[in-house]
CSV table of C-alpha atoms and ligand atoms in Angstrom, one decimal:
chain,number,residue,atom,x,y,z
F,1,MET,CA,-1.0,-49.4,-9.8
F,2,SER,CA,0.7,-46.0,-9.3
F,3,ALA,CA,-0.8,-43.3,-7.3
F,4,THR,CA,-1.9,-40.2,-8.8
F,5,LEU,CA,-1.7,-36.8,-7.0
F,6,GLU,CA,-5.1,-35.1,-7.2
F,7,THR,CA,-5.3,-31.3,-6.9
F,8,VAL,CA,-8.5,-29.7,-6.0
F,9,ASP,CA,-9.4,-26.7,-8.0
F,10,THR,CA,-10.6,-24.2,-5.7
F,11,ALA,CA,-12.1,-21.0,-7.4
F,12,PRO,CA,-11.0,-17.9,-5.7
F,13,ARG,CA,-13.9,-16.0,-4.1
F,14,TYR,CA,-14.2,-12.1,-4.7
F,15,TYR,CA,-15.8,-9.7,-2.2
F,16,GLN,CA,-15.8,-6.3,-3.6
F,17,THR,CA,-17.2,-3.3,-1.4
F,18,PHE,CA,-15.1,-0.6,-3.1
F,19,HIS,CA,-16.8,1.0,-6.0
F,20,PRO,CA,-15.4,4.3,-7.4
F,21,ASP,CA,-18.3,5.5,-8.9
F,22,THR,CA,-20.2,6.5,-5.8
F,23,HIS,CA,-21.4,9.7,-4.2
F,24,ALA,CA,-19.1,9.1,-1.0
F,25,VAL,CA,-15.9,8.8,-3.2
F,26,ARG,CA,-16.7,11.8,-5.2
F,27,ALA,CA,-17.3,13.7,-2.0
F,28,GLU,CA,-14.1,12.6,-0.4
F,29,LEU,CA,-12.1,13.9,-3.4
F,30,GLU,CA,-14.0,17.1,-3.6
F,31,GLN,CA,-13.4,17.9,-0.1
F,32,GLY,CA,-9.7,17.6,-0.8
F,33,LEU,CA,-9.6,19.4,-4.0
F,34,CYS,CA,-11.5,22.4,-2.8
F,35,ALA,CA,-9.4,22.8,0.4
F,36,PRO,CA,-7.2,25.8,0.8
F,37,ASN,CA,-4.2,23.4,0.4
F,38,ALA,CA,-5.4,21.0,-2.1
F,39,TRP,CA,-4.8,17.2,-1.5
F,40,VAL,CA,-6.0,13.8,-2.8
F,41,PRO,CA,-5.7,10.7,-0.7
F,42,PRO,CA,-2.9,8.6,-1.9
F,43,LYS,CA,-5.1,5.6,-2.4
F,44,PHE,CA,-6.4,7.2,-5.6
F,45,LEU,CA,-3.0,6.8,-7.2
F,46,TYR,CA,-4.1,3.1,-7.7
F,47,ASP,CA,-6.3,2.6,-10.8
F,48,PRO,CA,-5.3,-0.3,-13.2
F,49,LEU,CA,-2.5,2.0,-14.9
F,50,GLY,CA,-1.4,3.3,-11.5
F,51,SER,CA,-0.9,-0.1,-10.2
F,52,CYS,CA,1.0,-1.2,-13.2
F,53,LEU,CA,3.3,2.0,-12.9
F,54,PHE,CA,3.9,1.1,-9.2
F,55,GLY,CA,5.2,-2.3,-10.4
F,56,ALA,CA,7.5,-0.4,-12.8
F,57,ILE,CA,8.6,1.8,-10.0
F,58,THR,CA,9.7,-1.4,-7.7
F,59,GLN,CA,12.2,-2.1,-10.5
F,60,LEU,CA,13.7,1.2,-10.7
F,61,PRO,CA,17.5,1.6,-9.4
F,62,GLU,CA,16.7,4.4,-7.3
F,63,TYR,CA,13.6,2.8,-5.5
F,64,TYR,CA,15.4,0.9,-2.9
F,65,PRO,CA,12.5,-0.2,-0.4
F,66,THR,CA,11.3,-3.1,-2.7
F,67,ARG,CA,14.8,-4.6,-3.2
F,68,THR,CA,15.9,-3.9,0.3
F,69,GLU,CA,12.8,-5.3,2.1
F,70,GLN,CA,13.0,-8.5,-0.4
F,71,ALA,CA,16.8,-9.0,0.7
F,72,ILE,CA,15.9,-8.9,4.4
F,73,MET,CA,12.9,-11.3,3.9
F,74,ALA,CA,15.3,-13.7,2.0
F,75,ARG,CA,18.2,-13.5,4.3
F,76,TYR,CA,16.0,-14.1,7.4
F,77,ALA,CA,13.3,-16.4,5.8
F,78,ASP,CA,13.9,-19.4,8.1
F,79,GLU,CA,13.8,-17.2,11.2
F,80,ILE,CA,11.0,-15.2,10.2
F,81,ALA,CA,9.1,-18.8,9.4
F,82,GLN,CA,10.0,-20.3,12.7
F,83,ARG,CA,8.6,-17.2,14.7
F,84,VAL,CA,5.4,-17.0,12.6
F,85,GLY,CA,4.6,-20.7,12.9
F,86,GLY,CA,1.4,-22.3,11.4
F,87,VAL,CA,-0.4,-19.8,9.2
F,88,GLY,CA,-4.3,-20.1,8.6
F,89,ALA,CA,-5.1,-17.0,6.6
F,90,LEU,CA,-2.3,-14.8,5.3
F,91,ILE,CA,-4.0,-11.5,5.0
F,92,ASP,CA,-2.1,-9.2,2.3
F,93,LEU,CA,-3.0,-5.6,2.9
F,94,GLY,CA,-2.5,-3.5,-0.3
F,95,ALA,CA,-1.7,-6.8,-2.1
F,96,GLY,CA,-1.1,-5.2,-5.5
F,97,ASP,CA,0.5,-7.8,-7.7
F,98,CYS,CA,0.4,-10.5,-5.0
F,99,VAL,CA,4.0,-11.1,-5.8
F,100,LYS,CA,5.6,-10.4,-2.4
F,101,ALA,CA,3.0,-12.7,-0.5
F,102,GLU,CA,3.6,-15.4,-3.2
F,103,ARG,CA,7.4,-15.4,-2.2
F,104,LEU,CA,6.2,-16.5,1.4
F,105,PHE,CA,4.0,-19.4,0.3
F,106,GLY,CA,6.8,-22.1,0.0
F,107,ARG,CA,8.0,-21.4,3.7
F,108,LEU,CA,4.7,-20.2,5.4
F,109,CYS,CA,2.4,-22.7,3.8
F,110,PRO,CA,-0.9,-20.7,4.5
F,111,ARG,CA,-4.2,-22.5,4.4
F,112,GLN,CA,-5.7,-19.6,2.8
F,113,TYR,CA,-4.6,-16.2,1.1
F,114,VAL,CA,-6.6,-13.2,1.4
F,115,PRO,CA,-5.3,-10.3,-0.8
F,116,VAL,CA,-7.0,-7.0,-0.1
F,117,ASP,CA,-6.7,-4.2,-2.5
F,118,ILE,CA,-8.5,-0.9,-3.5
F,119,SER,CA,-7.3,-1.4,-7.2
F,120,THR,CA,-10.1,-3.9,-7.7
F,121,GLU,CA,-9.4,-4.7,-11.2
F,122,TYR,CA,-5.9,-5.1,-11.0
F,123,LEU,CA,-6.4,-7.4,-8.1
F,124,ARG,CA,-8.7,-9.6,-10.0
F,125,GLY,CA,-6.1,-9.9,-12.8
F,126,ALA,CA,-3.2,-10.7,-10.1
F,127,VAL,CA,-5.6,-13.3,-8.4
F,128,ALA,CA,-6.4,-15.0,-11.9
F,129,ARG,CA,-2.8,-15.4,-12.3
F,130,LEU,CA,-2.0,-16.8,-9.0
F,131,HIS,CA,-4.9,-19.2,-9.0
F,132,ALA,CA,-3.4,-20.5,-12.4
F,133,GLY,CA,-0.3,-21.3,-10.5
F,134,TYR,CA,-1.9,-22.5,-7.3
F,135,PRO,CA,-5.3,-24.1,-8.2
F,136,GLY,CA,-5.5,-25.9,-4.8
F,137,LEU,CA,-5.1,-22.6,-2.7
F,138,ASP,CA,-8.1,-21.2,-1.2
F,139,ILE,CA,-8.4,-17.4,-2.2
F,140,VAL,CA,-10.7,-14.9,-0.8
F,141,ALA,CA,-10.1,-11.7,-2.4
F,142,LEU,CA,-11.3,-8.5,-1.1
F,143,GLY,CA,-11.7,-5.3,-3.1
F,144,GLN,CA,-11.9,-3.1,-0.5
F,145,ASP,CA,-10.9,0.4,1.0
F,146,PHE,CA,-9.4,-0.2,4.4
F,147,SER,CA,-8.8,3.5,5.2
F,148,HIS,CA,-12.3,3.4,6.5
F,149,THR,CA,-12.8,0.0,7.9
F,150,LEU,CA,-10.9,-3.2,7.5
F,151,SER,CA,-13.7,-5.8,7.3
F,152,LEU,CA,-13.2,-9.5,6.8
F,153,PRO,CA,-15.8,-11.9,5.6
F,154,GLU,CA,-16.7,-14.9,7.7
F,155,ASP,CA,-15.0,-17.3,5.3
F,156,VAL,CA,-11.7,-15.9,6.4
F,157,LEU,CA,-10.1,-18.4,8.6
F,158,ASP,CA,-9.8,-17.1,12.1
F,159,ASP,CA,-7.0,-19.3,13.8
F,160,GLY,CA,-3.5,-18.4,13.0
F,161,ARG,CA,-4.3,-15.2,11.2
F,162,LEU,CA,-1.0,-13.5,9.6
F,163,PHE,CA,-1.5,-10.0,8.4
F,164,PHE,CA,1.2,-9.1,5.9
F,165,TYR,CA,1.5,-5.3,5.1
F,166,PRO,CA,4.8,-4.8,3.0
F,167,GLY,CA,6.3,-2.2,1.0
F,168,SER,CA,6.3,0.6,3.9
F,169,SER,CA,2.8,1.3,2.9
F,170,ILE,CA,2.1,2.1,6.4
F,171,GLY,CA,4.2,5.1,5.9
F,172,ASN,CA,1.3,6.6,3.8
F,173,TRP,CA,-0.7,7.3,7.0
F,174,SER,CA,0.2,10.0,9.5
F,175,PRO,CA,1.6,8.6,12.8
F,176,GLU,CA,-1.7,9.0,14.3
F,177,GLN,CA,-3.6,7.5,11.4
F,178,ALA,CA,-1.1,4.5,11.4
F,179,LEU,CA,-1.6,4.0,15.0
F,180,GLY,CA,-5.5,3.6,14.2
F,181,MET,CA,-4.8,1.4,11.3
F,182,LEU,CA,-2.5,-1.0,13.6
F,183,ARG,CA,-5.3,-0.9,16.1
F,184,GLN,CA,-7.9,-2.2,13.4
F,185,VAL,CA,-5.3,-4.8,12.3
F,186,ARG,CA,-4.7,-5.8,16.1
F,187,GLU,CA,-8.5,-6.2,16.3
F,188,ALA,CA,-8.6,-8.4,13.4
F,189,CYS,CA,-5.9,-10.7,14.4
F,190,GLY,CA,-8.5,-12.3,16.8
F,191,GLU,CA,-7.4,-14.4,19.8
F,192,ARG,CA,-6.2,-17.4,18.1
F,193,GLY,CA,-2.5,-16.8,17.5
F,194,GLY,CA,-2.9,-13.9,15.0
F,195,SER,CA,0.4,-11.7,14.1
F,196,LEU,CA,1.7,-9.1,11.9
F,197,LEU,CA,4.6,-9.1,9.4
F,198,ILE,CA,5.2,-5.6,8.2
F,199,GLY,CA,8.0,-3.7,6.3
F,200,VAL,CA,8.7,-0.2,7.3
F,201,ASP,CA,11.2,2.4,5.5
F,202,ARG,CA,13.7,4.3,7.7
F,203,VAL,CA,15.1,7.6,7.9
F,204,LYS,CA,18.1,8.1,5.7
F,205,ASP,CA,20.0,10.8,3.8
F,206,GLU,CA,17.8,13.3,1.9
F,207,ARG,CA,19.2,12.6,-1.5
F,208,THR,CA,18.5,8.9,-1.4
F,209,LEU,CA,15.0,9.7,-0.2
F,210,VAL,CA,14.2,12.0,-2.7
F,211,ARG,CA,15.7,10.3,-5.6
F,212,ALA,CA,13.4,7.1,-4.7
F,213,TYR,CA,10.5,9.5,-5.5
F,214,ASP,CA,11.8,11.4,-8.4
F,215,ASP,CA,13.6,8.9,-10.4
F,216,ALA,CA,15.7,9.7,-13.8
F,217,LEU,CA,13.1,7.9,-16.0
F,218,GLN,CA,10.1,9.8,-14.7
F,219,VAL,CA,8.3,6.8,-14.0
F,220,THR,CA,7.3,8.2,-10.6
F,221,ALA,CA,6.3,11.3,-12.2
F,222,ALA,CA,4.0,9.2,-14.6
F,223,PHE,CA,2.4,7.4,-11.6
F,224,ASN,CA,1.6,10.7,-9.7
F,225,ARG,CA,0.4,12.5,-12.9
F,226,ASN,CA,-1.8,9.4,-13.9
F,227,LEU,CA,-3.9,10.5,-10.8
F,228,LEU,CA,-5.2,13.2,-12.8
F,229,LEU,CA,-6.5,11.0,-15.5
F,230,HIS,CA,-8.0,8.9,-12.7
F,231,LEU,CA,-9.7,12.1,-11.2
F,232,ASN,CA,-11.1,12.8,-14.9
F,233,ARG,CA,-12.9,9.5,-14.8
F,234,VAL,CA,-14.2,9.4,-11.5
F,235,LEU,CA,-15.3,13.0,-11.2
F,236,ARG,CA,-15.8,13.8,-15.0
F,237,ALA,CA,-13.0,16.6,-14.4
F,238,ASP,CA,-11.0,18.3,-17.0
F,239,PHE,CA,-7.4,18.1,-15.7
F,240,ALA,CA,-5.0,18.6,-18.6
F,241,LEU,CA,-1.7,16.6,-17.8
F,242,ALA,CA,0.4,19.5,-19.7
F,243,ASP,CA,-0.9,21.8,-16.8
F,244,TRP,CA,0.9,19.9,-14.0
F,245,ARG,CA,4.2,18.7,-13.0
F,246,HIS,CA,5.5,16.1,-10.4
F,247,LEU,CA,7.3,17.4,-7.4
F,248,ALA,CA,9.0,15.2,-4.4
F,249,CYS,CA,10.6,16.7,-1.3
F,250,PHE,CA,11.7,15.7,2.1
F,251,ASP,CA,10.2,17.2,5.2
F,252,ALA,CA,12.9,16.6,7.7
F,253,ALA,CA,11.0,17.9,10.7
F,254,ARG,CA,8.2,15.6,9.9
F,255,SER,CA,10.2,12.7,8.6
F,256,ARG,CA,8.3,12.3,5.5
F,257,VAL,CA,8.8,12.4,1.8
F,258,GLU,CA,5.9,14.5,0.0
F,259,MET,CA,4.6,13.9,-3.6
F,260,HIS,CA,2.7,16.8,-5.0
F,261,LEU,CA,1.3,18.0,-8.5
F,262,GLN,CA,2.3,21.4,-9.2
F,263,ALA,CA,0.3,23.8,-11.5
F,264,ASN,CA,2.7,25.4,-14.3
F,265,ALA,CA,0.6,28.4,-14.7
F,266,PRO,CA,-2.9,29.7,-13.5
F,267,VAL,CA,-5.4,26.9,-14.4
F,268,THR,CA,-9.1,26.4,-13.7
F,269,VAL,CA,-10.4,22.8,-13.4
F,270,ASN,CA,-14.1,22.1,-13.8
F,271,TRP,CA,-16.1,19.0,-13.0
F,272,PRO,CA,-20.1,18.9,-12.7
F,273,GLY,CA,-21.1,21.3,-9.9
F,274,HIS,CA,-17.6,22.7,-9.1
F,275,SER,CA,-14.6,24.4,-10.4
F,276,ARG,CA,-11.4,25.3,-8.6
F,277,GLU,CA,-8.9,27.7,-9.4
F,278,PHE,CA,-5.1,27.0,-9.0
F,279,SER,CA,-2.5,29.7,-9.1
F,280,ALA,CA,1.0,29.3,-10.9
F,281,GLY,CA,3.0,27.0,-8.5
F,282,GLU,CA,0.2,25.9,-6.3
F,283,THR,CA,0.0,22.3,-5.5
F,284,ILE,CA,-2.0,19.4,-5.0
F,285,HIS,CA,-0.4,17.1,-2.2
F,286,THR,CA,-0.8,13.5,-3.3
F,287,GLU,CA,1.1,11.4,-1.0
F,288,CYS,CA,3.2,11.3,2.2
F,289,SER,CA,5.8,8.4,3.0
F,290,TYR,CA,6.7,8.7,6.7
F,291,LYS,CA,10.0,7.3,7.6
F,292,TYR,CA,10.6,5.7,11.0
F,293,GLU,CA,13.5,4.8,13.3
F,294,PRO,CA,13.0,1.4,14.6
F,295,THR,CA,12.4,2.4,18.1
F,296,ASP,CA,9.7,4.7,17.2
F,297,PHE,CA,7.9,2.2,15.0
F,298,ALA,CA,8.4,-0.5,17.7
F,299,ALA,CA,6.6,1.9,20.2
F,300,LEU,CA,3.8,2.5,17.7
F,301,LEU,CA,3.2,-1.3,17.5
F,302,ASP,CA,3.3,-1.5,21.2
F,303,ALA,CA,0.8,1.3,21.6
F,304,ALA,CA,-1.5,-0.7,19.1
F,305,GLY,CA,-1.5,-3.7,21.4
F,306,PHE,CA,0.9,-5.8,19.9
F,307,ASN,CA,3.5,-7.6,22.0
F,308,ASP,CA,6.7,-10.0,21.4
F,309,ILE,CA,7.9,-7.6,18.7
F,310,ALA,CA,10.8,-8.9,16.5
F,311,HIS,CA,12.9,-6.7,14.2
F,312,TRP,CA,15.2,-7.4,11.1
F,313,THR,CA,17.2,-4.8,9.1
F,314,ASP,CA,19.6,-4.8,6.2
F,315,ALA,CA,23.4,-4.0,6.5
F,316,GLN,CA,22.8,-0.3,5.8
F,317,GLY,CA,20.0,0.2,8.1
F,318,TRP,CA,17.8,1.3,5.3
F,319,PHE,CA,14.7,-0.7,5.9
F,320,SER,CA,13.0,-2.8,8.6
F,321,VAL,CA,10.9,-5.6,8.8
F,322,PHE,CA,8.9,-6.3,12.1
F,323,HIS,CA,7.0,-9.3,13.2
F,324,ALA,CA,4.6,-8.5,16.3
F,325,ARG,CA,1.9,-10.9,18.1
F,326,ALA,CA,-1.4,-9.8,18.8
N,1,LIG,C1,2.8,0.8,-2.3
N,1,LIG,S1,1.8,-0.3,-3.0
N,1,LIG,C2,2.4,-1.7,-2.3
N,1,LIG,C3,2.0,-3.0,-3.1
N,1,LIG,C4,2.7,-4.2,-2.7
N,1,LIG,N1,2.0,-4.8,-1.6
N,1,LIG,C5,4.0,-4.0,-2.4
N,1,LIG,O1,4.7,-3.9,-1.3
N,1,LIG,O2,4.6,-4.2,-3.5
N,1,LIG,C6,0.1,0.1,-2.2
N,1,LIG,C7,-0.9,-0.8,-2.2
N,1,LIG,O3,-1.9,-0.7,-1.5
N,1,LIG,C8,-3.1,-0.5,-2.1
N,1,LIG,N2,-3.9,0.5,-1.4
N,1,LIG,C9,-3.7,1.8,-1.2
N,1,LIG,N3,-4.5,2.5,-0.4
N,1,LIG,C10,-5.4,1.5,0.0
N,1,LIG,C11,-6.7,1.4,0.6
N,1,LIG,N4,-7.1,2.5,1.4
N,1,LIG,N5,-7.4,0.3,0.8
N,1,LIG,C12,-7.0,-0.8,0.2
N,1,LIG,N6,-5.7,-0.8,-0.6
N,1,LIG,C13,-5.2,0.3,-0.8
N,1,LIG,C14,-2.8,0.2,-3.6
N,1,LIG,O4,-3.6,-0.2,-4.3
N,1,LIG,C15,-1.5,-0.6,-3.8
N,1,LIG,O5,-1.8,-1.9,-4.4
């Protein structure tokens, strides 16, 4: 009699704590929009369409971070796997389409996969696709906004946790906020062999940096302007796309690329209980992407309580991947 391989189908579990339709979310948006220098936290760039547009951005010739990070991960895959060792839960912060983590499954063989993302509908679709390909993999998906607190349910395995934070998403926080985020991750690693694998974009020439956020096809412009459609839905606001254009610039002193939406002409935007006048040329600041020198980022990891830090980079020194133990 020939043996048959049985695969146990484990249905993914979802825990959704982020809901855009709440007073707290509207209050957070109103606070930024009504500030003298208007701003919106970058997490609001990600609704279902925003997440798809980000996926398209990663395919653009100008957007070097994704392919450079991927090349580093592929080149040093054996070394990374050896350092990381046995993985219990692979916890993917800002998982998006889950594709980057999926590429690690073969080498790291996690016992559990925990994608975390604020773009909850998109996450559900990505997890359904992943489950079809890996029916035996234990998946615990978290629809969560980790800018407030990172909170893991009890069924997330607590030995050998590997936090995965790719794509230089850490650069969307100021260095002070990034330190707070890394401290949270350090805490959540626990005391049973937890660690962090993180991708960080590096300082480079201004033209390369700005083109990555202002591509010729204007996909990043669409990604940024889609934020207004998201705000219209969440706030019931009346932003008109034609009134706003995309801007990207590099602030060398702060080592960050900034994205803004700039008013083409004087415009008044209304939503229930509020209205905000914008003068021509005034902007809404929508994203920062801080760029780090490797020594500065290693110091941040150290200050957050990580140790035994390893670092890999590409031939041009454009991007860094770090592994650090809790
Ligand atoms: C730059 S994309 C990176 C996606 C993917 N990890 C990659 O590297 O290609 C940032 C991801 O983080 C998610 N995200 C942003 N802010 C978040 C927050 N505060 N809480 C949870 N997820 C967040 C977004 O929805 C998006 O999927």
